[in-house]
């Protein structure tokens, strides 16, 4: 059984709960992460969440999102999910910014996370796990930022906000 780490606003651990029981209209605050994977062409690997996902099904988002298990670092969790969802291993991941969000999807199911923003670089072609990812594509960073502005409803709300943070940090290959 997969567990998520429940926390308070200061990211102090309060306990754990089965992931399947956490996401609802009253989702408690818990730890997560968001990873943005770039290639050497300055393209971002974006993914469309599987239509069977409990929260934000079928929505385009950043490369990988997930939850660290109790006692697991966000970097280790991101590497685990990157392998599980896209078959990508051996990348160096770094945390670039803290982030906190709460969003409800069209069904009222809430994501409520302390969710550091992570960045990594790789040219590896994904081997997609269809249970997690419906589609994927590489997109030029500038085209991605433009798409977020032109069609924001197509992308997850956390992805839109996190992309703006990454852009302000000027960290792409910097």
XYZ file of N, CA and C in Angstrom:
522
model
N 0.850 -1.184 0.000
C 0.000 0.000 0.000
C 0.892 1.243 0.000
N 0.529 2.213 -0.820
C 1.284 3.458 -0.910
C 0.724 4.471 0.088
N 1.629 5.135 0.822
C 1.237 6.133 1.817
C 1.741 7.510 1.413
N 1.013 8.551 1.842
C 1.491 9.923 1.716
C 1.779 10.452 3.110
N 2.672 11.434 3.167
C 3.103 12.025 4.429
C 2.257 13.265 4.699
N 1.497 13.244 5.779
C 0.688 14.391 6.178
C 1.570 15.375 6.936
N 1.400 16.676 6.644
C 2.231 17.712 7.255
C 1.379 18.922 7.627
N 1.992 19.837 8.404
C 1.349 21.120 8.665
C 1.973 22.164 7.733
N 1.569 23.416 7.875
C 2.052 24.478 6.984
C 3.560 24.699 7.087
N 4.179 24.248 8.172
C 5.634 24.367 8.326
C 6.351 23.116 7.825
N 5.616 22.204 7.199
C 6.138 20.950 6.648
C 6.605 19.986 7.741
N 6.044 20.129 8.929
C 6.324 19.206 10.026
C 5.423 17.989 9.864
N 6.012 16.807 9.966
C 5.254 15.571 9.772
C 4.219 15.392 10.878
N 2.982 15.123 10.463
C 1.880 14.860 11.391
C 1.485 13.392 11.393
N 1.878 12.676 10.357
C 1.513 11.266 10.253
C 1.523 10.826 8.809
N 0.868 9.718 8.546
C 0.765 9.196 7.190
C -0.636 8.654 6.986
N -1.008 8.531 5.718
C -2.315 7.988 5.379
C -2.209 7.293 4.022
N -2.978 6.229 3.811
C -2.952 5.588 2.492
C -3.319 6.588 1.390
N -2.530 6.593 0.324
C -2.755 7.521 -0.782
C -4.178 7.419 -1.311
N -4.698 6.217 -1.422
C -6.044 6.018 -1.970
C -7.125 6.681 -1.124
N -6.832 6.948 0.162
C -7.815 7.554 1.062
C -7.656 9.062 1.211
N -6.573 9.618 0.695
C -6.251 11.022 0.961
C -6.983 11.996 0.055
N -6.998 11.743 -1.237
C -7.533 12.717 -2.187
C -9.058 12.661 -2.237
N -9.658 13.774 -1.802
C -11.112 13.902 -1.751
C -11.441 15.388 -1.845
N -12.652 15.752 -1.494
C -13.008 17.173 -1.460
C -12.406 17.862 -0.237
N -11.880 17.080 0.704
C -11.273 17.625 1.931
C -9.863 17.063 2.124
N -9.073 17.073 1.086
C -7.726 16.509 1.124
C -6.862 17.223 2.158
N -6.261 16.479 3.088
C -5.365 17.119 4.058
C -4.043 17.516 3.389
N -3.367 18.484 3.978
C -2.070 18.918 3.470
C -1.072 17.764 3.568
N -0.347 17.530 2.480
C 0.632 16.442 2.448
C 1.795 16.818 1.535
N 2.853 16.016 1.607
C 4.040 16.273 0.798
C 3.876 15.730 -0.619
N 4.414 16.484 -1.547
C 4.455 16.068 -2.939
C 5.737 16.584 -3.573
N 5.820 16.505 -4.883
C 6.915 17.102 -5.647
C 6.464 17.237 -7.092
N 7.114 18.138 -7.814
C 6.894 18.302 -9.253
C 8.248 18.382 -9.932
N 8.441 17.538 -10.938
C 9.702 17.489 -11.674
C 9.504 17.987 -13.102
N 10.398 18.859 -13.526
C 10.457 19.355 -14.895
C 11.742 18.810 -15.508
N 11.611 17.964 -16.534
C 12.759 17.346 -17.192
C 12.977 18.006 -18.547
N 14.176 18.563 -18.735
C 14.549 19.228 -19.979
C 15.573 18.386 -20.730
N 15.617 18.571 -22.067
C 16.665 17.931 -22.861
C 17.663 18.992 -23.317
N 18.680 18.570 -24.068
C 19.725 19.505 -24.489
C 19.259 20.473 -25.578
N 18.072 20.261 -26.123
C 17.494 21.201 -27.093
C 16.648 22.266 -26.389
N 16.721 22.305 -25.059
C 15.932 23.227 -24.233
C 14.437 22.976 -24.384
N 14.093 21.704 -24.546
C 12.694 21.292 -24.600
C 12.322 20.656 -23.266
N 11.074 20.845 -22.889
C 10.521 20.255 -21.678
C 9.715 19.017 -22.053
N 9.881 17.954 -21.295
C 9.062 16.753 -21.478
C 7.783 16.944 -20.666
N 6.650 17.101 -21.365
C 5.368 17.215 -20.671
C 4.587 15.924 -20.862
N 3.706 15.662 -19.919
C 2.913 14.437 -19.956
C 1.442 14.761 -19.755
N 0.624 13.918 -20.336
C -0.821 14.016 -20.110
C -1.183 12.920 -19.123
N -1.772 13.325 -18.016
C -2.119 12.373 -16.971
C -3.117 11.341 -17.503
N -2.929 10.109 -17.093
C -3.840 9.045 -17.514
C -5.277 9.413 -17.148
N -6.208 8.983 -17.951
C -7.628 9.292 -17.715
C -8.182 8.552 -16.500
N -7.434 7.614 -15.974
C -7.863 6.866 -14.781
C -7.358 7.490 -13.486
N -6.579 8.575 -13.566
C -6.063 9.230 -12.365
C -7.226 9.784 -11.543
N -7.082 9.719 -10.215
C -8.144 10.201 -9.327
C -8.248 11.723 -9.357
N -7.107 12.407 -9.456
C -7.115 13.869 -9.505
C -6.614 14.354 -10.857
N -7.301 15.313 -11.407
C -6.949 15.945 -12.673
C -6.667 14.930 -13.786
N -7.595 13.992 -14.025
C -7.383 13.004 -15.090
C -7.363 13.663 -16.470
N -6.475 13.173 -17.336
C -6.429 13.638 -18.714
C -5.875 15.029 -18.919
N -5.291 15.621 -17.895
C -4.765 16.982 -17.980
C -3.270 16.931 -18.304
N -2.812 17.846 -19.149
C -1.380 17.966 -19.430
C -0.696 18.611 -18.232
N 0.518 18.168 -17.954
C 1.250 18.692 -16.804
C 2.749 18.575 -17.051
N 3.524 18.970 -16.055
C 4.977 18.832 -16.136
C 5.349 17.352 -16.171
N 6.615 17.060 -16.258
C 7.087 15.704 -16.533
C 6.544 14.658 -15.574
N 6.773 14.857 -14.290
C 6.357 13.883 -13.276
C 5.942 14.623 -12.014
N 4.875 14.164 -11.399
C 4.433 14.640 -10.090
C 4.251 13.411 -9.209
N 4.358 13.597 -7.923
C 4.146 12.455 -7.046
C 4.294 12.811 -5.591
N 4.389 11.775 -4.778
C 4.461 11.922 -3.325
C 5.621 11.106 -2.775
N 6.455 11.710 -1.923
C 7.467 10.892 -1.253
C 6.801 9.985 -0.226
N 7.309 8.783 -0.109
C 6.828 7.852 0.920
C 7.369 8.296 2.276
N 6.782 7.833 3.362
C 7.328 8.159 4.681
C 8.817 7.802 4.746
N 9.636 8.765 5.167
C 11.070 8.558 5.282
C 11.853 8.680 3.986
N 11.182 8.975 2.877
C 11.835 9.079 1.570
C 12.035 10.546 1.206
N 13.195 10.907 0.695
C 13.438 12.279 0.250
C 12.659 12.557 -1.035
N 12.432 13.841 -1.322
C 11.719 14.183 -2.555
C 12.555 13.821 -3.782
N 13.871 13.927 -3.681
C 14.731 13.570 -4.813
C 14.620 12.076 -5.105
N 14.695 11.262 -4.063
C 14.576 9.813 -4.249
C 13.188 9.459 -4.793
N 12.155 10.117 -4.276
C 10.788 9.872 -4.756
C 10.649 10.266 -6.224
N 11.241 11.392 -6.607
C 11.166 11.839 -8.000
C 11.869 10.849 -8.927
N 13.012 10.329 -8.502
C 13.713 9.323 -9.313
C 12.868 8.060 -9.448
N 12.229 7.671 -8.364
C 11.365 6.483 -8.383
C 10.212 6.670 -9.366
N 9.537 7.813 -9.280
C 8.383 8.061 -10.149
C 8.806 8.271 -11.609
N 9.951 8.901 -11.834
C 10.444 9.087 -13.193
C 10.680 7.730 -13.852
N 11.198 6.790 -13.101
C 11.392 5.431 -13.605
C 10.049 4.722 -13.777
N 9.178 4.803 -12.765
C 7.882 4.112 -12.813
C 6.994 4.602 -13.956
N 6.965 5.910 -14.175
C 6.051 6.482 -15.163
C 6.632 6.540 -16.572
N 7.956 6.802 -16.661
C 8.550 7.067 -17.969
C 9.769 6.214 -18.287
N 10.152 5.327 -17.382
C 11.285 4.442 -17.635
C 12.618 5.153 -17.754
N 12.731 6.334 -17.163
C 13.964 7.120 -17.238
C 14.722 6.979 -15.922
N 15.999 6.638 -16.017
C 16.852 6.470 -14.830
C 18.167 7.215 -15.041
N 18.907 7.373 -13.945
C 20.256 7.922 -14.019
C 20.352 9.412 -14.232
N 19.337 10.167 -13.845
C 19.397 11.621 -14.001
C 19.719 12.282 -12.664
N 20.384 13.427 -12.751
C 20.630 14.242 -11.561
C 19.474 15.212 -11.418
N 18.876 15.215 -10.256
C 17.711 16.059 -9.982
C 18.091 17.063 -8.908
N 17.663 18.306 -9.102
C 17.909 19.299 -8.048
C 16.628 20.063 -7.742
N 16.523 20.460 -6.499
C 15.390 21.274 -6.064
C 15.714 22.726 -6.360
N 14.774 23.424 -7.023
C 15.028 24.811 -7.400
C 14.164 25.816 -6.647
N 13.056 25.364 -6.070
C 12.193 26.301 -5.351
C 11.188 25.550 -4.490
N 10.863 26.122 -3.328
C 9.727 25.577 -2.578
C 8.437 25.984 -3.287
N 7.368 25.293 -2.986
C 6.077 25.626 -3.588
C 4.984 24.998 -2.736
N 3.873 25.711 -2.593
C 2.719 25.250 -1.822
C 1.479 25.541 -2.643
N 0.590 24.580 -2.778
C -0.629 24.837 -3.540
C -1.807 24.033 -3.014
N -2.991 24.515 -3.408
C -4.248 23.805 -3.164
C -5.156 24.101 -4.350
N -5.534 23.057 -5.090
C -6.409 23.201 -6.249
C -7.429 22.073 -6.259
N -8.637 22.386 -6.735
C -9.673 21.364 -6.921
C -9.873 21.148 -8.418
N -10.072 19.891 -8.808
C -10.340 19.612 -10.219
C -11.832 19.775 -10.502
N -12.248 19.482 -11.712
C -13.640 19.656 -12.121
C -14.628 18.808 -11.349
N -14.141 17.737 -10.722
C -14.999 16.867 -9.914
C -14.988 17.238 -8.438
N -14.255 18.298 -8.092
C -14.176 18.731 -6.704
C -13.109 18.021 -5.888
N -12.358 17.116 -6.514
C -11.281 16.421 -5.805
C -10.098 17.376 -5.682
N -9.560 17.480 -4.468
C -8.558 18.484 -4.144
C -7.152 17.890 -4.092
N -6.196 18.638 -4.639
C -4.769 18.414 -4.398
C -4.341 19.513 -3.434
N -3.656 19.160 -2.366
C -3.289 20.098 -1.304
C -1.894 19.711 -0.825
N -0.865 20.386 -1.366
C 0.494 19.900 -1.163
C 1.521 20.981 -0.855
N 2.507 20.590 -0.086
C 3.799 21.262 -0.048
C 4.628 20.494 -1.060
N 5.023 21.180 -2.124
C 5.455 20.493 -3.343
C 6.675 21.178 -3.960
N 7.883 20.848 -3.511
C 9.057 21.491 -4.093
C 9.141 21.269 -5.602
N 9.674 22.274 -6.282
C 9.864 22.206 -7.729
C 11.262 21.661 -7.992
N 11.320 20.622 -8.809
C 12.569 19.944 -9.133
C 12.853 20.069 -10.624
N 14.138 20.103 -10.975
C 14.560 20.191 -12.372
C 15.636 19.144 -12.630
N 15.585 18.546 -13.821
C 16.595 17.577 -14.255
C 16.765 17.707 -15.766
N 17.831 17.078 -16.278
C 18.146 17.142 -17.700
C 18.463 15.750 -18.221
N 17.905 15.403 -19.388
C 18.166 14.108 -20.007
C 17.659 14.122 -21.444
N 18.320 13.349 -22.287
C 17.868 13.171 -23.666
C 17.290 11.780 -23.898
N 17.041 11.051 -22.839
C 16.526 9.685 -22.939
C 15.081 9.704 -23.441
N 14.772 8.808 -24.367
C 13.396 8.679 -24.853
C 12.575 7.907 -23.819
N 11.420 8.437 -23.425
C 10.595 7.768 -22.413
C 10.046 6.418 -22.873
N 9.887 5.527 -21.917
C 9.169 4.255 -22.097
C 7.966 4.352 -21.169
N 6.851 4.751 -21.722
C 5.686 5.175 -20.945
C 4.938 4.021 -20.285
N 4.569 4.249 -19.035
C 3.662 3.370 -18.298
C 2.253 3.916 -18.552
N 1.463 3.236 -19.353
C 0.136 3.717 -19.762
C -0.840 3.851 -18.600
N -0.567 3.210 -17.477
C -1.433 3.374 -16.302
C -1.258 4.753 -15.675
N -0.139 5.399 -15.973
C 0.174 6.703 -15.391
C 0.099 7.847 -16.401
N 0.503 7.566 -17.630
C 0.674 8.612 -18.637
C -0.112 8.254 -19.897
N -1.000 9.165 -20.320
C -1.785 8.945 -21.540
C -0.995 9.332 -22.789
N -0.235 10.424 -22.699
C 0.555 10.928 -23.823
C 1.766 11.661 -23.268
N 2.729 11.884 -24.121
C 3.892 12.694 -23.755
C 4.425 13.381 -25.000
N 5.172 14.458 -24.785
C 5.854 15.113 -25.899
C 6.918 16.063 -25.363
N 7.936 16.267 -26.186
C 8.929 17.299 -25.923
C 8.402 18.587 -26.539
N 8.523 19.690 -25.817
C 8.079 20.983 -26.327
C 9.111 22.036 -25.944
N 9.429 22.908 -26.896
C 10.373 23.991 -26.616
C 9.848 24.816 -25.445
N 10.744 25.198 -24.544
C 10.351 25.934 -23.343
C 9.561 27.192 -23.699
N 10.008 27.950 -24.684
C 9.292 29.173 -25.061
C 7.910 28.860 -25.625
N 7.792 27.785 -26.387
C 6.483 27.372 -26.906
C 5.569 26.912 -25.774
N 6.151 26.240 -24.794
C 5.379 25.785 -23.638
C 4.821 26.974 -22.859
N 5.657 27.972 -22.604
C 5.190 29.155 -21.874
C 4.072 29.857 -22.637
N 4.198 29.919 -23.949
C 3.160 30.528 -24.785
C 1.864 29.711 -24.711
N 1.983 28.392 -24.772
C 0.805 27.512 -24.703
C 0.084 27.659 -23.369
N 0.844 27.822 -22.288
C 0.223 28.008 -20.971
C -0.646 29.257 -20.939
N -0.206 30.298 -21.631
C -0.968 31.548 -21.664
C -2.160 31.455 -22.612
N -1.980 30.769 -23.735
C -3.038 30.692 -24.742
C -4.146 29.710 -24.371
N -3.801 28.615 -23.732
C -4.776 27.575 -23.373
C -4.536 27.061 -21.953
N -4.659 27.915 -20.952
C -4.316 27.503 -19.586
C -5.137 26.329 -19.070
N -6.361 26.189 -19.525
C -7.247 25.135 -19.026
C -6.776 23.735 -19.416
N -5.895 23.639 -20.390
C -5.388 22.351 -20.861
C -4.343 21.777 -19.895
N -3.750 22.642 -19.070
C -2.635 22.262 -18.201
C -3.036 22.298 -16.729
N -2.363 21.486 -15.934
C -2.653 21.476 -14.499
C -2.329 22.845 -13.906
N -3.115 23.279 -12.926
C -2.880 24.602 -12.347
C -1.525 24.713 -11.660
N -1.064 23.625 -11.026
C 0.252 23.703 -10.376
C 1.356 23.834 -11.416
N 1.204 23.177 -12.542
C 2.196 23.252 -13.613
C 2.307 24.683 -14.136
N 1.175 25.342 -14.308
C 1.184 26.730 -14.790
C 1.944 27.631 -13.824
N 1.647 27.504 -12.532
C 2.310 28.354 -11.537
C 3.790 28.010 -11.403
N 4.106 26.729 -11.422
C 5.504 26.314 -11.274
C 6.346 26.745 -12.471
N 5.788 26.679 -13.665
C 6.515 27.122 -14.859
C 6.853 28.606 -14.755
N 5.930 29.399 -14.232
C 6.192 30.829 -14.048
C 7.331 31.046 -13.051
N 7.375 30.235 -12.005
C 8.463 30.334 -11.019
C 9.794 29.975 -11.674
N 9.821 28.887 -12.424
C 11.055 28.473 -13.105
C 11.525 29.564 -14.062
N 10.606 30.151 -14.797
C 10.970 31.202 -15.748
C 11.586 32.398 -15.022
N 11.026 32.792 -13.886
C 11.561 33.928 -13.118
C 12.944 33.636 -12.549
N 13.230 32.372 -12.279
C 14.533 32.002 -11.718
C 15.642 31.982 -12.773
N 15.286 32.006 -14.043
C 16.264 31.978 -15.145
C 17.246 30.820 -14.982
N 16.722 29.631 -14.694
C 17.603 28.494 -14.420
C 17.761 27.543 -15.596
N 17.014 27.753 -16.648
C 17.094 26.818 -17.765
C 18.496 26.851 -18.358
N 19.227 25.775 -18.111
C 20.608 25.631 -18.567
C 21.487 26.764 -18.075
N 21.147 27.336 -16.925
C 21.959 28.422 -16.377
C 22.742 27.990 -15.176
